[in-house]
Structure formats: C-alpha cells, structure tokens
Amino acid sequence: MSKLTQLLIAIFLLSGCSKAPETATVELPKAVKYQRVSESTGSIYREISGQIRSAEQSSLSFRVNGVLQDIYVSKGDLVVTGQPLAQLDDSDFTVALNKTQASLGSSRASAKAANDQLQRATRLPEGIISLAELEQLSNNAEAALQQVKVIEADLARAKLELQRTILRSPFDGQIAAVSVDNFSKVSNGQEVIELIDGDAYEVEVLLPESMIGNISYQQAVTVAVSALQDQMFPGEVSEIGSRVENGNAFPVTIRLNKSSDKLRNGMSGSVKFTVNNSSVPAYLVPLTALDFTHSMAGEGSQDALLYVINEQTMVLEQRNVKVGNIRANNIEVYAGISENEAIVVAGIPFLRDGMTVTLWQAN
C-alpha cells in the first residue's frame, strides 16, 4: 500500500470519529389570544328550576258517607262554579228527611195541644186549679216547644245532608283527576275529584341562603318552560319562606302573571331572578377562556381554571376562579380575577402555568 493511500485512510478515520456540533433548541414564546377583564355593568341573574303547579287546587270529597251513583265529569273537563260533579245514592237521605218532617209535624201538634191546655187553665177562676198543677202544665208546654226546636234542627241537618249527596265545583277550573268509580262506597272526607284552576299557575323553587336576602315580595321574574320550547312567562314573587326546608335553601313561590292552555301541573320551569347586589362584582368571561376539567375545588364545584398574563414578565399565571351563570357565549366570574387584567381566551388545553407568551395581534 502506497504512503498516499495510507494517509487518506487515516484522514477518513479521524473525520469519522469527530462529533458534529450540537444546535441548542430554544422554545419561542407562544402567541396567545387575550382579552381584558371588565366588570359587568348589567344586572346579575340567577336561574333556579322548580315545578309548575296550579295556584289553586282542591281535593274534593263528599261530607257524608254513601254509595257513588253518578260521576258527571272526566279528567281534563272544564267546569264552572256550582256545577254538579258527582252524586251519591240519596234514597236513604230522602227517607231520613221525610221521617224527620213527619216527626216535626207530630211535635208541633203536641206543642200546640200543650199550649192550649195551659191557656185554658190560666183562664179558669182562681181556686179551680192549684198552683202546682198550673206549673206542671206550663212545664209541659215549654218541653213540647223545645222538642219542636230539636226536630226543626234535625230537619235542617237532614236537608243539608241530602244536599251534600251532590258534589259541586267550588270554583271555575279543570278536572285534574277522578279517584273513584261509580257504585263504589265512599267515606266522608275521601278524595273523589281533584280540581285545579287552569287560569292561574305558580312555581315553587328553593333558593340558597346567599340569594334569599336579595329577593323581595312582588319582585318581577321570568319563567321559561322547557316543555313549551322555553316559552317565557312573566311572574312575580308571591311567597318567601322564613325557614330553611332543604339544606340551606328557602322555599319561594312565584305567581305567573300570564297563563296558557298548554301549561300543565308538574311541568318544569326555570325561574330567572335579577339579583341587585353591588357588593359582589361580576365579570363576563368567554367560555373558551375556562378549563372546567381540572378545577382545584374538585368535581361538582362552581370553580374553573383560567390563565392570567403577567404583562411585566409575560408569564402565564394559572388562577382558580368562582363562576356563575352562562350568558350566551360568556359566563359570570365572581372571584379570582380583577378588572383590567389580561386573560387568555383561546388554546387553553395547550397552556401551562409559568409558560412565557407573547400577545397575539390581529393583522
């Protein structure tokens, strides 16, 4: 092998063993879309779900025992005040009434005879009848008169019980349910028909203690009914409970100012309250700015995460914030951020705490 060949081989081996210089990888700051926090000047809203029910509903029953003879209505029928709804077999009540009337006639005749006897005795010359006999006749006449009064009361009760064999509507409304069948035996006070006022509805909701102080009587609200394509009904607060019923919640009743023939008992209604509480600032933040999957408070909380830009260092700071209701594409935030801070509103899953960023500028 020639010297030239040996020299070329040595140069090749030396060049193969040398390392190529490494190029340092530098992470460039990520450009992020941002928005400045501004306090919401509009009203703060709360939506609480409840169940719609008739504002006036009655469980109707007979006030006497008997056998049901006729039911004149069916579920869903509209009725008016005084309209007969059902009737018991009144034959026994009619017999009792006739018997009492006969007793009254006999008692009145006896009372008249006793009174006539007393009057004749008082007209007799003095000494013909003793004072004791005269007093006895007076007592007999008075007893007969009292017996008449007792039977007159029995007659009035018999007439009333006969009237009570007919169940009438106490107000204009709609039949919600019929609980018994014809020819069944019913007892005094047993529910026969449920009647509701189809022109007046209300919603009962449970408000947390944090809200109850901001609610007042006759406060205007709106109720959205999901079963009617979220149709809105105006209403007002008619009752405010003074005692906790469930957890830390108070019962509040909303009276609807407008009705509809499509409303039914048991439908769900979402009541929107306006809470005027200036001591609690609310900020409207885009939904895209929040991460609800890794909130620090755990599942089921009203917390979420977002990123605030430190404009001095251009480093992201992860914040845990308290959120409220959703308004269109925004959500209310009550704690964790301040007015005029810059927050990231896009690309949240690709960010991390402490990341260096730049502000994205639209061309």
CSV table of C-alpha atoms in Angstrom, one decimal:
chain,number,residue,atom,x,y,z
A,1,MET,CA,0.0,0.0,0.0
A,2,SER,CA,1.4,3.4,-1.0
A,3,LYS,CA,2.0,6.2,1.5
A,4,LEU,CA,-0.6,8.3,-0.2
A,5,THR,CA,-3.3,5.6,0.3
A,6,GLN,CA,-2.3,5.2,4.0
A,7,LEU,CA,-2.6,9.0,4.5
A,8,LEU,CA,-6.1,9.2,3.0
A,9,ILE,CA,-7.3,6.3,5.2
A,10,ALA,CA,-6.0,8.0,8.3
A,11,ILE,CA,-7.7,11.2,7.5
A,12,PHE,CA,-11.0,9.4,6.8
A,13,LEU,CA,-10.9,7.6,10.2
A,14,LEU,CA,-10.2,10.8,12.1
A,15,SER,CA,-13.0,12.7,10.5
A,16,GLY,CA,-15.5,9.8,11.3
A,17,CYS,CA,-14.7,9.9,14.9
A,18,SER,CA,-15.2,13.6,15.4
A,19,LYS,CA,-18.7,14.8,16.6
A,20,ALA,CA,-20.8,17.3,14.8
A,21,PRO,CA,-21.5,20.4,16.9
A,22,GLU,CA,-25.0,20.3,18.6
A,23,THR,CA,-27.5,23.0,17.9
A,24,ALA,CA,-29.3,24.4,21.0
A,25,THR,CA,-33.1,24.2,20.9
A,26,VAL,CA,-34.8,27.4,22.1
A,27,GLU,CA,-38.5,27.4,22.8
A,28,LEU,CA,-40.1,30.5,21.3
A,29,PRO,CA,-42.8,32.3,23.3
A,30,LYS,CA,-46.3,31.2,22.2
A,31,ALA,CA,-48.5,34.0,20.9
A,32,VAL,CA,-51.8,33.9,22.7
A,33,LYS,CA,-55.2,35.5,22.1
A,34,TYR,CA,-56.2,37.6,25.1
A,35,GLN,CA,-59.0,39.8,26.4
A,36,ARG,CA,-59.0,42.4,29.2
A,37,VAL,CA,-61.3,41.8,32.2
A,38,SER,CA,-64.1,44.4,32.5
A,39,GLU,CA,-66.8,44.5,35.2
A,40,SER,CA,-70.2,43.7,34.0
A,41,THR,CA,-72.5,46.7,34.3
A,42,GLY,CA,-75.7,44.7,33.6
A,43,SER,CA,-77.8,43.0,36.2
A,44,ILE,CA,-76.7,39.7,37.8
A,45,TYR,CA,-79.0,36.9,37.0
A,46,ARG,CA,-79.7,33.6,38.8
A,47,GLU,CA,-81.7,30.8,37.2
A,48,ILE,CA,-83.4,28.3,39.6
A,49,SER,CA,-85.5,25.3,38.4
A,50,GLY,CA,-88.8,24.4,40.0
A,51,GLN,CA,-92.1,22.7,39.3
A,52,ILE,CA,-95.2,24.4,37.9
A,53,ARG,CA,-98.4,23.8,39.8
A,54,SER,CA,-101.9,25.3,39.8
A,55,ALA,CA,-102.1,28.3,42.1
A,56,GLU,CA,-105.5,27.0,43.3
A,57,GLN,CA,-106.2,23.3,43.6
A,58,SER,CA,-108.6,21.4,45.8
A,59,SER,CA,-109.1,17.8,46.7
A,60,LEU,CA,-112.9,17.5,46.6
A,61,SER,CA,-114.8,15.0,48.7
A,62,PHE,CA,-118.3,14.3,50.0
A,63,ARG,CA,-119.1,15.4,53.5
A,64,VAL,CA,-121.4,12.3,54.1
A,65,ASN,CA,-120.9,8.6,53.6
A,66,GLY,CA,-122.7,6.8,50.8
A,67,VAL,CA,-122.5,4.9,47.6
A,68,LEU,CA,-121.4,6.8,44.5
A,69,GLN,CA,-124.3,6.8,42.0
A,70,ASP,CA,-123.0,9.1,39.2
A,71,ILE,CA,-119.8,10.9,38.1
A,72,TYR,CA,-120.7,13.6,35.7
A,73,VAL,CA,-117.1,14.7,34.7
A,74,SER,CA,-113.9,13.2,33.4
A,75,LYS,CA,-110.2,14.1,33.7
A,76,GLY,CA,-109.5,17.3,31.7
A,77,ASP,CA,-113.1,18.6,31.7
A,78,LEU,CA,-113.6,22.3,32.3
A,79,VAL,CA,-116.2,23.2,34.9
A,80,VAL,CA,-117.8,26.3,36.4
A,81,THR,CA,-118.7,27.3,39.9
A,82,GLY,CA,-121.6,25.3,41.3
A,83,GLN,CA,-121.6,22.7,38.6
A,84,PRO,CA,-122.6,19.2,39.8
A,85,LEU,CA,-119.5,16.9,39.5
A,86,ALA,CA,-120.7,13.6,41.2
A,87,GLN,CA,-123.7,12.3,43.2
A,88,LEU,CA,-124.3,9.7,45.9
A,89,ASP,CA,-127.3,7.5,46.1
A,90,ASP,CA,-129.7,9.7,48.0
A,91,SER,CA,-132.5,7.3,48.8
A,92,ASP,CA,-131.5,6.8,52.5
A,93,PHE,CA,-131.2,10.5,52.9
A,94,THR,CA,-134.6,11.2,51.4
A,95,VAL,CA,-136.2,8.7,53.7
A,96,ALA,CA,-134.5,10.3,56.7
A,97,LEU,CA,-135.7,13.7,55.6
A,98,ASN,CA,-139.3,12.5,55.2
A,99,LYS,CA,-139.2,10.8,58.6
A,100,THR,CA,-137.9,14.0,60.2
A,101,GLN,CA,-140.6,16.1,58.5
A,102,ALA,CA,-143.3,13.7,59.9
A,103,SER,CA,-141.8,13.9,63.4
A,104,LEU,CA,-141.8,17.7,63.2
A,105,GLY,CA,-145.5,17.7,62.3
A,106,SER,CA,-146.3,15.5,65.2
A,107,SER,CA,-144.2,17.5,67.6
A,108,ARG,CA,-145.8,20.8,66.5
A,109,ALA,CA,-149.3,19.3,67.1
A,110,SER,CA,-148.2,18.1,70.6
A,111,ALA,CA,-146.8,21.5,71.4
A,112,LYS,CA,-150.0,23.2,70.3
A,113,ALA,CA,-152.1,20.9,72.4
A,114,ALA,CA,-149.9,21.5,75.5
A,115,ASN,CA,-150.0,25.3,75.0
A,116,ASP,CA,-153.8,25.3,74.5
A,117,GLN,CA,-154.2,23.3,77.7
A,118,LEU,CA,-152.1,25.8,79.6
A,119,GLN,CA,-154.1,28.7,78.2
A,120,ARG,CA,-157.4,27.2,79.3
A,121,ALA,CA,-156.1,26.6,82.7
A,122,THR,CA,-154.9,30.1,83.2
A,123,ARG,CA,-158.4,31.4,82.3
A,124,LEU,CA,-160.2,29.3,85.0
A,125,PRO,CA,-161.4,31.1,88.1
A,126,GLU,CA,-159.0,31.2,91.0
A,127,GLY,CA,-159.0,28.2,93.2
A,128,ILE,CA,-160.3,25.8,90.5
A,129,ILE,CA,-156.7,24.6,89.7
A,130,SER,CA,-153.8,24.5,92.1
A,131,LEU,CA,-150.6,26.4,91.5
A,132,ALA,CA,-148.7,23.1,91.3
A,133,GLU,CA,-151.0,21.8,88.5
A,134,LEU,CA,-150.6,25.1,86.7
A,135,GLU,CA,-146.9,25.0,87.0
A,136,GLN,CA,-146.9,21.4,85.6
A,137,LEU,CA,-149.0,22.5,82.6
A,138,SER,CA,-146.5,25.3,81.9
A,139,ASN,CA,-143.6,22.9,82.1
A,140,ASN,CA,-145.3,20.5,79.7
A,141,ALA,CA,-145.9,23.3,77.2
A,142,GLU,CA,-142.3,24.5,77.4
A,143,ALA,CA,-141.0,20.9,77.0
A,144,ALA,CA,-143.2,20.4,73.9
A,145,LEU,CA,-141.9,23.7,72.4
A,146,GLN,CA,-138.3,22.7,73.0
A,147,GLN,CA,-138.9,19.3,71.3
A,148,VAL,CA,-140.2,21.2,68.2
A,149,LYS,CA,-137.0,23.2,68.1
A,150,VAL,CA,-134.9,20.0,68.3
A,151,ILE,CA,-136.7,18.3,65.5
A,152,GLU,CA,-136.5,21.5,63.4
A,153,ALA,CA,-132.7,21.4,63.8
A,154,ASP,CA,-132.8,17.7,62.8
A,155,LEU,CA,-134.8,18.6,59.7
A,156,ALA,CA,-132.3,21.3,58.8
A,157,ARG,CA,-129.5,18.8,59.1
A,158,ALA,CA,-131.4,16.2,57.1
A,159,LYS,CA,-131.9,18.7,54.3
A,160,LEU,CA,-128.2,19.7,54.4
A,161,GLU,CA,-127.1,16.1,54.2
A,162,LEU,CA,-129.4,15.5,51.3
A,163,GLN,CA,-127.8,18.5,49.5
A,164,ARG,CA,-124.4,17.1,50.3
A,165,THR,CA,-125.1,14.0,48.3
A,166,ILE,CA,-124.3,16.2,45.3
A,167,LEU,CA,-120.6,17.3,44.9
A,168,ARG,CA,-120.4,20.7,43.3
A,169,SER,CA,-117.4,22.7,41.9
A,170,PRO,CA,-116.3,25.4,44.4
A,171,PHE,CA,-114.7,27.5,41.6
A,172,ASP,CA,-114.2,27.6,37.8
A,173,GLY,CA,-111.4,25.2,36.9
A,174,GLN,CA,-110.4,21.9,35.3
A,175,ILE,CA,-110.7,18.4,36.5
A,176,ALA,CA,-107.2,17.0,37.2
A,177,ALA,CA,-108.1,13.6,38.5
A,178,VAL,CA,-111.1,11.3,39.3
A,179,SER,CA,-110.2,8.9,42.1
A,180,VAL,CA,-113.3,6.7,42.4
A,181,ASP,CA,-115.6,4.7,40.2
A,182,ASN,CA,-119.4,4.6,40.1
A,183,PHE,CA,-121.2,2.4,42.6
A,184,SER,CA,-118.2,2.3,45.0
A,185,LYS,CA,-118.7,3.2,48.6
A,186,VAL,CA,-117.1,6.5,49.7
A,187,SER,CA,-116.5,7.9,53.1
A,188,ASN,CA,-116.8,11.4,54.5
A,189,GLY,CA,-113.6,13.2,53.5
A,190,GLN,CA,-112.4,10.6,51.0
A,191,GLU,CA,-110.9,12.3,47.9
A,192,VAL,CA,-113.2,11.9,44.9
A,193,ILE,CA,-112.1,14.5,42.4
A,194,GLU,CA,-109.0,16.8,42.2
A,195,LEU,CA,-109.9,20.3,40.8
A,196,ILE,CA,-107.3,22.9,39.7
A,197,ASP,CA,-107.6,26.4,38.5
A,198,GLY,CA,-106.4,26.3,34.9
A,199,ASP,CA,-106.1,30.1,34.6
A,200,ALA,CA,-103.6,30.6,37.5
A,201,TYR,CA,-100.3,28.8,37.9
A,202,GLU,CA,-97.3,29.2,40.2
A,203,VAL,CA,-93.8,27.8,40.6
A,204,GLU,CA,-92.1,26.8,43.9
A,205,VAL,CA,-88.3,26.9,44.0
A,206,LEU,CA,-85.7,26.5,46.6
A,207,LEU,CA,-83.3,29.5,46.9
A,208,PRO,CA,-79.9,29.2,48.6
A,209,GLU,CA,-79.3,31.4,51.7
A,210,SER,CA,-76.8,33.5,49.7
A,211,MET,CA,-79.7,34.7,47.5
A,212,ILE,CA,-82.7,35.0,49.8
A,213,GLY,CA,-81.7,38.4,51.1
A,214,ASN,CA,-81.8,39.8,47.6
A,215,ILE,CA,-85.4,38.6,46.9
A,216,SER,CA,-88.5,40.8,47.8
A,217,TYR,CA,-92.2,40.4,47.6
A,218,GLN,CA,-93.8,41.2,44.1
A,219,GLN,CA,-90.3,41.2,42.6
A,220,ALA,CA,-90.6,40.6,38.8
A,221,VAL,CA,-89.2,37.4,37.4
A,222,THR,CA,-89.4,35.4,34.2
A,223,VAL,CA,-90.2,31.7,33.9
A,224,ALA,CA,-89.0,29.6,31.0
A,225,VAL,CA,-90.9,26.3,30.4
A,226,SER,CA,-88.8,23.8,28.6
A,227,ALA,CA,-91.7,21.6,27.6
A,228,LEU,CA,-93.1,24.6,25.6
A,229,GLN,CA,-89.9,25.3,23.7
A,230,ASP,CA,-88.7,27.6,26.5
A,231,GLN,CA,-91.7,29.8,26.2
A,232,MET,CA,-91.3,32.7,28.6
A,233,PHE,CA,-94.0,33.7,31.2
A,234,PRO,CA,-93.8,36.8,33.3
A,235,GLY,CA,-94.3,36.4,37.1
A,236,GLU,CA,-93.7,37.8,40.5
A,237,VAL,CA,-92.6,36.6,43.9
A,238,SER,CA,-95.8,35.9,45.9
A,239,GLU,CA,-94.4,34.0,48.9
A,240,ILE,CA,-91.0,33.9,50.7
A,241,GLY,CA,-90.4,31.1,53.2
A,242,SER,CA,-89.0,32.2,56.6
A,243,ARG,CA,-87.5,28.8,57.5
A,244,VAL,CA,-85.0,26.5,55.8
A,245,GLU,CA,-86.6,23.4,54.3
A,246,ASN,CA,-83.8,21.6,52.5
A,247,GLY,CA,-80.1,22.1,53.4
A,248,ASN,CA,-79.5,25.8,53.3
A,249,ALA,CA,-82.4,26.6,50.9
A,250,PHE,CA,-85.6,28.6,51.5
A,251,PRO,CA,-88.9,28.0,49.7
A,252,VAL,CA,-90.0,30.8,47.4
A,253,THR,CA,-93.3,30.8,45.4
A,254,ILE,CA,-93.6,32.6,42.0
A,255,ARG,CA,-97.1,33.5,40.7
A,256,LEU,CA,-97.3,33.6,36.9
A,257,ASN,CA,-99.0,36.7,35.6
A,258,LYS,CA,-99.8,35.1,32.3
A,259,SER,CA,-101.3,31.6,31.7
A,260,SER,CA,-101.6,29.3,28.7
A,261,ASP,CA,-103.9,26.4,28.0
A,262,LYS,CA,-100.8,24.4,27.3
A,263,LEU,CA,-99.5,24.6,30.8
A,264,ARG,CA,-99.9,21.5,33.0
A,265,ASN,CA,-99.2,20.7,36.6
A,266,GLY,CA,-95.8,19.1,37.1
A,267,MET,CA,-94.0,20.8,34.2
A,268,SER,CA,-90.5,22.1,34.9
A,269,GLY,CA,-89.9,25.9,34.9
A,270,SER,CA,-86.7,27.8,35.1
A,271,VAL,CA,-87.1,31.0,37.1
A,272,LYS,CA,-84.7,33.9,36.3
A,273,PHE,CA,-84.1,36.2,39.2
A,274,THR,CA,-82.3,39.6,38.9
A,275,VAL,CA,-80.0,39.9,41.9
A,276,ASN,CA,-79.1,43.5,42.5
A,277,ASN,CA,-76.1,43.2,44.8
A,278,SER,CA,-73.4,45.7,44.0
A,279,SER,CA,-71.1,44.3,46.7
A,280,VAL,CA,-70.4,41.2,44.5
A,281,PRO,CA,-68.7,42.3,41.3
A,282,ALA,CA,-69.4,40.1,38.3
A,283,TYR,CA,-67.2,39.8,35.2
A,284,LEU,CA,-68.3,38.3,31.9
A,285,VAL,CA,-65.6,36.0,30.6
A,286,PRO,CA,-65.7,33.9,27.3
A,287,LEU,CA,-66.4,30.3,27.9
A,288,THR,CA,-63.3,29.4,25.8
A,289,ALA,CA,-61.1,31.0,28.5
A,290,LEU,CA,-62.1,28.5,31.2
A,291,ASP,CA,-60.9,24.9,31.9
A,292,PHE,CA,-63.6,23.1,33.9
A,293,THR,CA,-61.8,19.7,33.8
A,294,HIS,CA,-59.0,20.4,36.3
A,295,SER,CA,-60.5,22.8,38.8
A,296,MET,CA,-58.8,22.9,42.2
A,297,ALA,CA,-62.1,22.5,44.1
A,298,GLY,CA,-62.9,19.1,42.6
A,299,GLU,CA,-65.9,17.7,40.8
A,300,GLY,CA,-69.3,19.3,41.4
A,301,SER,CA,-67.9,22.6,42.4
A,302,GLN,CA,-68.5,26.0,40.8
A,303,ASP,CA,-64.8,26.5,40.2
A,304,ALA,CA,-62.8,26.6,37.0
A,305,LEU,CA,-59.3,27.4,35.8
A,306,LEU,CA,-58.1,30.2,33.5
A,307,TYR,CA,-54.7,31.9,32.7
A,308,VAL,CA,-53.8,35.5,33.5
A,309,ILE,CA,-51.0,37.1,31.7
A,310,ASN,CA,-48.4,38.9,33.8
A,311,GLU,CA,-47.7,41.8,31.5
A,312,GLN,CA,-44.4,42.7,33.3
A,313,THR,CA,-42.8,39.2,32.8
A,314,MET,CA,-45.1,37.9,30.0
A,315,VAL,CA,-45.5,34.7,32.0
A,316,LEU,CA,-48.8,32.9,32.4
A,317,GLU,CA,-50.3,32.5,35.9
A,318,GLN,CA,-52.9,29.8,36.4
A,319,ARG,CA,-55.9,31.0,38.5
A,320,ASN,CA,-58.8,29.2,40.2
A,321,VAL,CA,-62.0,31.3,39.8
A,322,LYS,CA,-65.6,31.1,41.0
A,323,VAL,CA,-68.2,31.0,38.2
A,324,GLY,CA,-71.9,31.6,38.0
A,325,ASN,CA,-74.5,31.5,35.2
A,326,ILE,CA,-73.8,31.2,31.5
A,327,ARG,CA,-74.9,34.2,29.4
A,328,ALA,CA,-74.8,33.4,25.6
A,329,ASN,CA,-71.1,32.6,24.9
A,330,ASN,CA,-69.9,34.1,28.2
A,331,ILE,CA,-70.0,33.1,31.9
A,332,GLU,CA,-70.1,35.1,35.1
A,333,VAL,CA,-67.0,35.1,37.2
A,334,TYR,CA,-67.2,36.3,40.8
A,335,ALA,CA,-63.8,35.7,42.3
A,336,GLY,CA,-60.2,35.0,41.2
A,337,ILE,CA,-59.6,37.9,38.7
A,338,SER,CA,-59.5,41.7,38.8
A,339,GLU,CA,-60.7,44.4,36.4
A,340,ASN,CA,-58.4,45.2,33.5
A,341,GLU,CA,-56.3,42.0,33.9
A,342,ALA,CA,-55.4,40.3,30.6
A,343,ILE,CA,-56.6,36.7,30.3
A,344,VAL,CA,-56.1,34.1,27.6
A,345,VAL,CA,-59.3,33.3,25.7
A,346,ALA,CA,-58.2,30.5,23.3
A,347,GLY,CA,-56.0,27.4,23.2
A,348,ILE,CA,-56.3,26.7,26.9
A,349,PRO,CA,-55.5,22.9,26.7
A,350,PHE,CA,-52.1,23.8,25.3
A,351,LEU,CA,-51.0,26.1,28.0
A,352,ARG,CA,-49.4,25.6,31.4
A,353,ASP,CA,-48.6,27.6,34.5
A,354,GLY,CA,-45.4,29.6,34.1
A,355,MET,CA,-45.3,29.5,30.3
A,356,THR,CA,-43.7,32.5,28.6
A,357,VAL,CA,-46.0,34.0,26.0
A,358,THR,CA,-46.5,37.0,23.7
A,359,LEU,CA,-49.7,38.8,22.9
A,360,TRP,CA,-51.3,37.9,19.7
A,361,GLN,CA,-52.1,40.8,17.5
A,362,ALA,CA,-54.6,40.7,14.6
A,363,ASN,CA,-53.1,41.7,11.3
